[in-house]
Tab-separated table of C-alpha atoms in Angstrom:
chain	number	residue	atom	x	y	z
T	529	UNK	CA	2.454	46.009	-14.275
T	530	UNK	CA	1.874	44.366	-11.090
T	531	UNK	CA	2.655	46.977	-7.895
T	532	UNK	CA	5.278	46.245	-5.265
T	533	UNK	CA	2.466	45.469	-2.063
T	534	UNK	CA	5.195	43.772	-0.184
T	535	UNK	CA	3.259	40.619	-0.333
T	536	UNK	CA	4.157	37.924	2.430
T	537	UNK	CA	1.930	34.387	2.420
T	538	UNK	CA	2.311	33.588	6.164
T	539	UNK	CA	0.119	30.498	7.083
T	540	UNK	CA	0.908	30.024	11.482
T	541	UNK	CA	-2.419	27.939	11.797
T	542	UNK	CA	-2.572	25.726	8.567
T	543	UNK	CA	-1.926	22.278	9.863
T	544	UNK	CA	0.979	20.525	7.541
T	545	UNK	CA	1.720	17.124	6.493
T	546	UNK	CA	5.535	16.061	5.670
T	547	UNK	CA	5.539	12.849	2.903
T	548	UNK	CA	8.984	10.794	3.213
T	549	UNK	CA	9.960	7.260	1.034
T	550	UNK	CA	11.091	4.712	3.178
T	551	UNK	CA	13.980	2.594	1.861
T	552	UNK	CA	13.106	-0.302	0.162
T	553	UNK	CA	15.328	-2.494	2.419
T	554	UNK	CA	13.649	-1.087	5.145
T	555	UNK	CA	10.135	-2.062	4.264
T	556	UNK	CA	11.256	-5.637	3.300
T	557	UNK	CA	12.658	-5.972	6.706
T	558	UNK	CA	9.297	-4.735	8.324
T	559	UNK	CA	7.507	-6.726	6.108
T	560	UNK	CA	9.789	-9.957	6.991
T	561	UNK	CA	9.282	-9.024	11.116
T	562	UNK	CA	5.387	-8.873	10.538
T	563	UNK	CA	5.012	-11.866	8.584
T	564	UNK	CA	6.632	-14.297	11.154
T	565	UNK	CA	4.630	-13.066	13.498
T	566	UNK	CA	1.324	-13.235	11.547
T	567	UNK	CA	2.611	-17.222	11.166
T	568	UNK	CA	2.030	-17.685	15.038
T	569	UNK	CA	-1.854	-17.256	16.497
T	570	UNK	CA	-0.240	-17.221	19.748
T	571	UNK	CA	1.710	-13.991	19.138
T	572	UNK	CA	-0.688	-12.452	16.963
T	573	UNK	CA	-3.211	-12.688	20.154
T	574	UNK	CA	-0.374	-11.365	22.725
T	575	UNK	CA	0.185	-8.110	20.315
T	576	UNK	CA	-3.185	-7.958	19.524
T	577	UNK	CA	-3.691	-3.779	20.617
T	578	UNK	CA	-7.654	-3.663	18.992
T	579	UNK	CA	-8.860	-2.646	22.045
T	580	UNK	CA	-6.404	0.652	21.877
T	581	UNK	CA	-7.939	1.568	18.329
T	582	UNK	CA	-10.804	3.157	16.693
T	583	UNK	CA	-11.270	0.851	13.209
T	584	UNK	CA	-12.715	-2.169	12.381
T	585	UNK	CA	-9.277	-3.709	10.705
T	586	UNK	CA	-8.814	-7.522	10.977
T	587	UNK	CA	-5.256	-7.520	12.562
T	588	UNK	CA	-3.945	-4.533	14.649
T	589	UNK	CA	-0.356	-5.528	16.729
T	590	UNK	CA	1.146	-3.695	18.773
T	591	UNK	CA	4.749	-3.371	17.849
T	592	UNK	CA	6.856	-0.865	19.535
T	593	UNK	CA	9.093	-3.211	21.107
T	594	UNK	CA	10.002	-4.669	17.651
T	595	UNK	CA	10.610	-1.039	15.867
T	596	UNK	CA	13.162	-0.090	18.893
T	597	UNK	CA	15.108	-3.251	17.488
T	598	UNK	CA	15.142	-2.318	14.139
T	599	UNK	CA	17.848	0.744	13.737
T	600	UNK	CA	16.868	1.503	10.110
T	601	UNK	CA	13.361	2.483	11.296
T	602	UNK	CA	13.941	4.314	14.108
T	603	UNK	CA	16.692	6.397	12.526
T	604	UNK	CA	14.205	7.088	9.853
T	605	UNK	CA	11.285	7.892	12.301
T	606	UNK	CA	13.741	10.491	13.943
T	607	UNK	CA	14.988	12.068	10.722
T	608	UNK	CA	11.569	12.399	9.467
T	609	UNK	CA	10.141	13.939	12.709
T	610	UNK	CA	12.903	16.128	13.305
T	611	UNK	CA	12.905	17.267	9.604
T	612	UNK	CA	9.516	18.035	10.209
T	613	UNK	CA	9.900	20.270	13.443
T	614	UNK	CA	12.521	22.403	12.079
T	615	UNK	CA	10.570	22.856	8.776
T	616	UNK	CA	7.177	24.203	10.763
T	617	UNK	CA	9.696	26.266	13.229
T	618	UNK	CA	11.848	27.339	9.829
T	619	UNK	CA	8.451	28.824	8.042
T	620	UNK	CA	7.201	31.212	10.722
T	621	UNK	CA	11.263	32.221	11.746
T	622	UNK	CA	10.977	34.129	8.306
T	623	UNK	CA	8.382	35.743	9.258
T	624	UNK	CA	8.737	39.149	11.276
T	625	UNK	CA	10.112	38.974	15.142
T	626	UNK	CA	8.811	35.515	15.706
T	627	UNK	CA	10.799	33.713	18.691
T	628	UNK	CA	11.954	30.099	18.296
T	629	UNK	CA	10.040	28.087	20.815
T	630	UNK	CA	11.171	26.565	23.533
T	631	UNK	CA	10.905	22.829	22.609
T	632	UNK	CA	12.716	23.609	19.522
T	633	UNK	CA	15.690	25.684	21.104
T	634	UNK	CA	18.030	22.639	21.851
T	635	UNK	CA	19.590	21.708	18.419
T	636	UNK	CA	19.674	17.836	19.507
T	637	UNK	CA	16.050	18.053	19.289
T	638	UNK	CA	14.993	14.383	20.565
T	639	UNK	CA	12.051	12.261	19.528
T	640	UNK	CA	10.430	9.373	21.214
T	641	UNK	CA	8.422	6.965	20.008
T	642	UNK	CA	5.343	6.274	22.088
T	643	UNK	CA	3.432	3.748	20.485
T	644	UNK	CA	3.744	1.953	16.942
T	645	UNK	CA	1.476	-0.934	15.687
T	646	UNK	CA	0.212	-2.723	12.680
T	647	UNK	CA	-2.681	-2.907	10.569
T	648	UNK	CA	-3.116	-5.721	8.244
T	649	UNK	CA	-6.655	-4.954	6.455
T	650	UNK	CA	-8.492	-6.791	4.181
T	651	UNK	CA	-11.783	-6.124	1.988
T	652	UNK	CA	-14.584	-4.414	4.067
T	653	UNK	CA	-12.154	-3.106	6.806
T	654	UNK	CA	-12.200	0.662	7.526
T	655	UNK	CA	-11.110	3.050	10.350
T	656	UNK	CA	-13.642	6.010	11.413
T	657	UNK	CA	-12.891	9.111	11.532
T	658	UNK	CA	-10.179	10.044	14.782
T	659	UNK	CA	-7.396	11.190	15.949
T	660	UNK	CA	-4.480	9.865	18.209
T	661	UNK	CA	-3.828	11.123	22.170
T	662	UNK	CA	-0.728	11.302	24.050
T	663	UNK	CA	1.251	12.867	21.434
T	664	UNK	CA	2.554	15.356	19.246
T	665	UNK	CA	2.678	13.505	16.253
T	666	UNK	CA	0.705	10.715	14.451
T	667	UNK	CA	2.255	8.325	11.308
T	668	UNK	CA	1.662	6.392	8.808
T	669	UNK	CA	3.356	4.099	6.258
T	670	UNK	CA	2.479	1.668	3.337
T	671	UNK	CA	3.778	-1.815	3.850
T	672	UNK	CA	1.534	-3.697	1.403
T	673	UNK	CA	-1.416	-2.783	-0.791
T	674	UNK	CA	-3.273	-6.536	-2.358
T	675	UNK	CA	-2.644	-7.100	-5.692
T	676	UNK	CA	-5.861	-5.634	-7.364
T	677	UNK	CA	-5.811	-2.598	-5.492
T	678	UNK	CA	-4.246	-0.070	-8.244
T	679	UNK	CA	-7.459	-1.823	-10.587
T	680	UNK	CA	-9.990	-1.042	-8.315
T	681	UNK	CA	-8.894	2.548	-7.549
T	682	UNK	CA	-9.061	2.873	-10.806
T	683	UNK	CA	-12.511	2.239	-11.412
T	684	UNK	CA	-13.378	4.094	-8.526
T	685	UNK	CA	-16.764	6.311	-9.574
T	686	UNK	CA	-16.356	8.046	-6.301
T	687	UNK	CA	-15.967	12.098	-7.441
T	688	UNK	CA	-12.570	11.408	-4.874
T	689	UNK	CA	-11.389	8.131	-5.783
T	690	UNK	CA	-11.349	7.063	-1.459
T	691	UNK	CA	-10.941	3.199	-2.088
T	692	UNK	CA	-9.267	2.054	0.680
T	693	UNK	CA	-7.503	5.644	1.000
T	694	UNK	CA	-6.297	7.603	3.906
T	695	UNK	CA	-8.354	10.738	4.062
T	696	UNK	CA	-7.512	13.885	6.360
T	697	UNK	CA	-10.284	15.916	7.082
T	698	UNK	CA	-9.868	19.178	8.802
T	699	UNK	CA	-13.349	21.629	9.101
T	700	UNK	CA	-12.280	24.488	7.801
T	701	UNK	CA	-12.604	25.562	3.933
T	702	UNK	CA	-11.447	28.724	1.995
T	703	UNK	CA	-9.868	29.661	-1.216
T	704	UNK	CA	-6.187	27.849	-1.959
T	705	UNK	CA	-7.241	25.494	1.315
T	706	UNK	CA	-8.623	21.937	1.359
T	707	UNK	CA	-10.857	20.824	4.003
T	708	UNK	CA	-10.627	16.856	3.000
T	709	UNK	CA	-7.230	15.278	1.428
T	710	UNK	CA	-6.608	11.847	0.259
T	711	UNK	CA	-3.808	9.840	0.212
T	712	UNK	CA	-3.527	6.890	-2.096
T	713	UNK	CA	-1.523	3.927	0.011
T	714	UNK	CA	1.657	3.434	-2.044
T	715	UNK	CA	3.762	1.138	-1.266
T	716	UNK	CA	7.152	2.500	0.490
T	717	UNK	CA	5.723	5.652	0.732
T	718	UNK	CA	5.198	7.425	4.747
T	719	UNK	CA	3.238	10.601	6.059
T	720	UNK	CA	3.413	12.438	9.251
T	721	UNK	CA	1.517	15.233	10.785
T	722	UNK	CA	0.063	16.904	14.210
T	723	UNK	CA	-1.584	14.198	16.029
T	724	UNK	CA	-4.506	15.937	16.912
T	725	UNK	CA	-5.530	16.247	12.764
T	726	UNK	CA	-8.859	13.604	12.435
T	727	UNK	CA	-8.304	11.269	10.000
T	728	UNK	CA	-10.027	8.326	8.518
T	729	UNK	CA	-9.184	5.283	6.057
T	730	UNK	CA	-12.011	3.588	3.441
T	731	UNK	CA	-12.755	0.187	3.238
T	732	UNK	CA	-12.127	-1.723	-0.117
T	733	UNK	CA	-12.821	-5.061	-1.870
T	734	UNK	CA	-9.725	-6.393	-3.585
T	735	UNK	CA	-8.668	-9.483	-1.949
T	736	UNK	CA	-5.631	-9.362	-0.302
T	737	UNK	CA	-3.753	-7.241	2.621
T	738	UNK	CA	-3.515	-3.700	2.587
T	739	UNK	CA	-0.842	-3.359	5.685
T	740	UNK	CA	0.415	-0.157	6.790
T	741	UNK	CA	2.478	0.737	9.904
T	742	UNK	CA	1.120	3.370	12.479
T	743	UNK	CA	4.123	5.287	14.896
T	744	UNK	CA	3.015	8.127	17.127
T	745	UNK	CA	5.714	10.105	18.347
T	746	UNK	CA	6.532	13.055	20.594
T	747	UNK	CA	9.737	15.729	21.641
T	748	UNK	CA	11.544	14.246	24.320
């Protein structure tokens, strides 16, 4: 019979990652936005925010000003980010005298969105390993993947399937803890977490776009 130790798991330094679904209409509307401006060079070179990033993707536009048009994003953005503020604060309030923190003590927590861009990638694009400044939290969320993708991961003899994954790589290692997690790109589906957790995405060889949107965000 297993003894009463009054076990508690309390994890205050493990870095977490919250996984939404964005609504359908919401990533055909994104997807709609992007594409009209992908149709004009002239745009396409204005946005172009390259310079601002660590990968070697073929198309990287900036577009903030277009996501604080589009209501359905941001209220998702803030749900998601607020969701995932409370949930960290929620976990270690269960745990002994811990006090609530000051950022988190207004109820109406607010979020602002600092920066938000696209990346359309195609075969042989990759980002290095990083991780994003001037904010508390980094985003990510799958637009498009090309049509041969789900084949190709398939066949993947990697001993991690990484094509054209997201990977988050953190140095430490121990029993029940991974140092290096991938994420498959899914279509619809969105991941947030602590901006200053490196990260990295692997280049693959189906033709076609693999598009994503990137949002970092912090507590106004």
């Amino acid at each position: 019979m297993t003894s009463d130790y009054d076990l508690k798991l309390v994890a205050p330094f493990s870095p977490t990652i919250i996984k939404a679904t964005m609504p359908a209409s919401m990533v055909d509307q994104l997807n709609a936005r992007i594409d009209e401006i992908i149709k004009r060079k002239d745009e396409v070179a204005a946005r172009d925010w390259s310079k601002h990033l660590a990968g070697v993707v073929s198309t990287e536009i900036r577009f903030t000003d277009v996501i604080g048009q589009m209501p359905e994003v941001t209220d998702f953005l803030y749900d998601v980010a607020r969701t995932y503020a409370y949930r960290c604060e929620n976990a270690l309030m269960h745990y002994g005298d811990y006090q609530r923190t000051e950022e988190l003590e207004d109820k109406k927590l607010q979020i602002q969105i600092k920066e938000g861009w696209i990346n359309d990638m195609v075969a042989g694009d990759y980002n290095p390993a990083h991780f994003h400044q001037g904010c508390l939290f980094s985003s990510v969320g799958f637009l498009r993947v090309p049509p041969g993708y789900e084949a190709e991961f398939q066949a993947d003899k990697a001993r991690q399937n990484t094509a054209g994954c997201l990977q988050f790589i953190d140095s430490r290692s121990a029993v029940g803890v991974r140092n290096l997690f991938v994420v498959k790109p899914v279509m619809g589906e969105f991941y947030l977490w602590p901006s200053w957790m490196l990260h990295c995405v692997y280049p693959f060889r189906s033709p076609g776009v693999r598009r994503s949107i990137a949002v970092n965000l912090s507590l106004a």
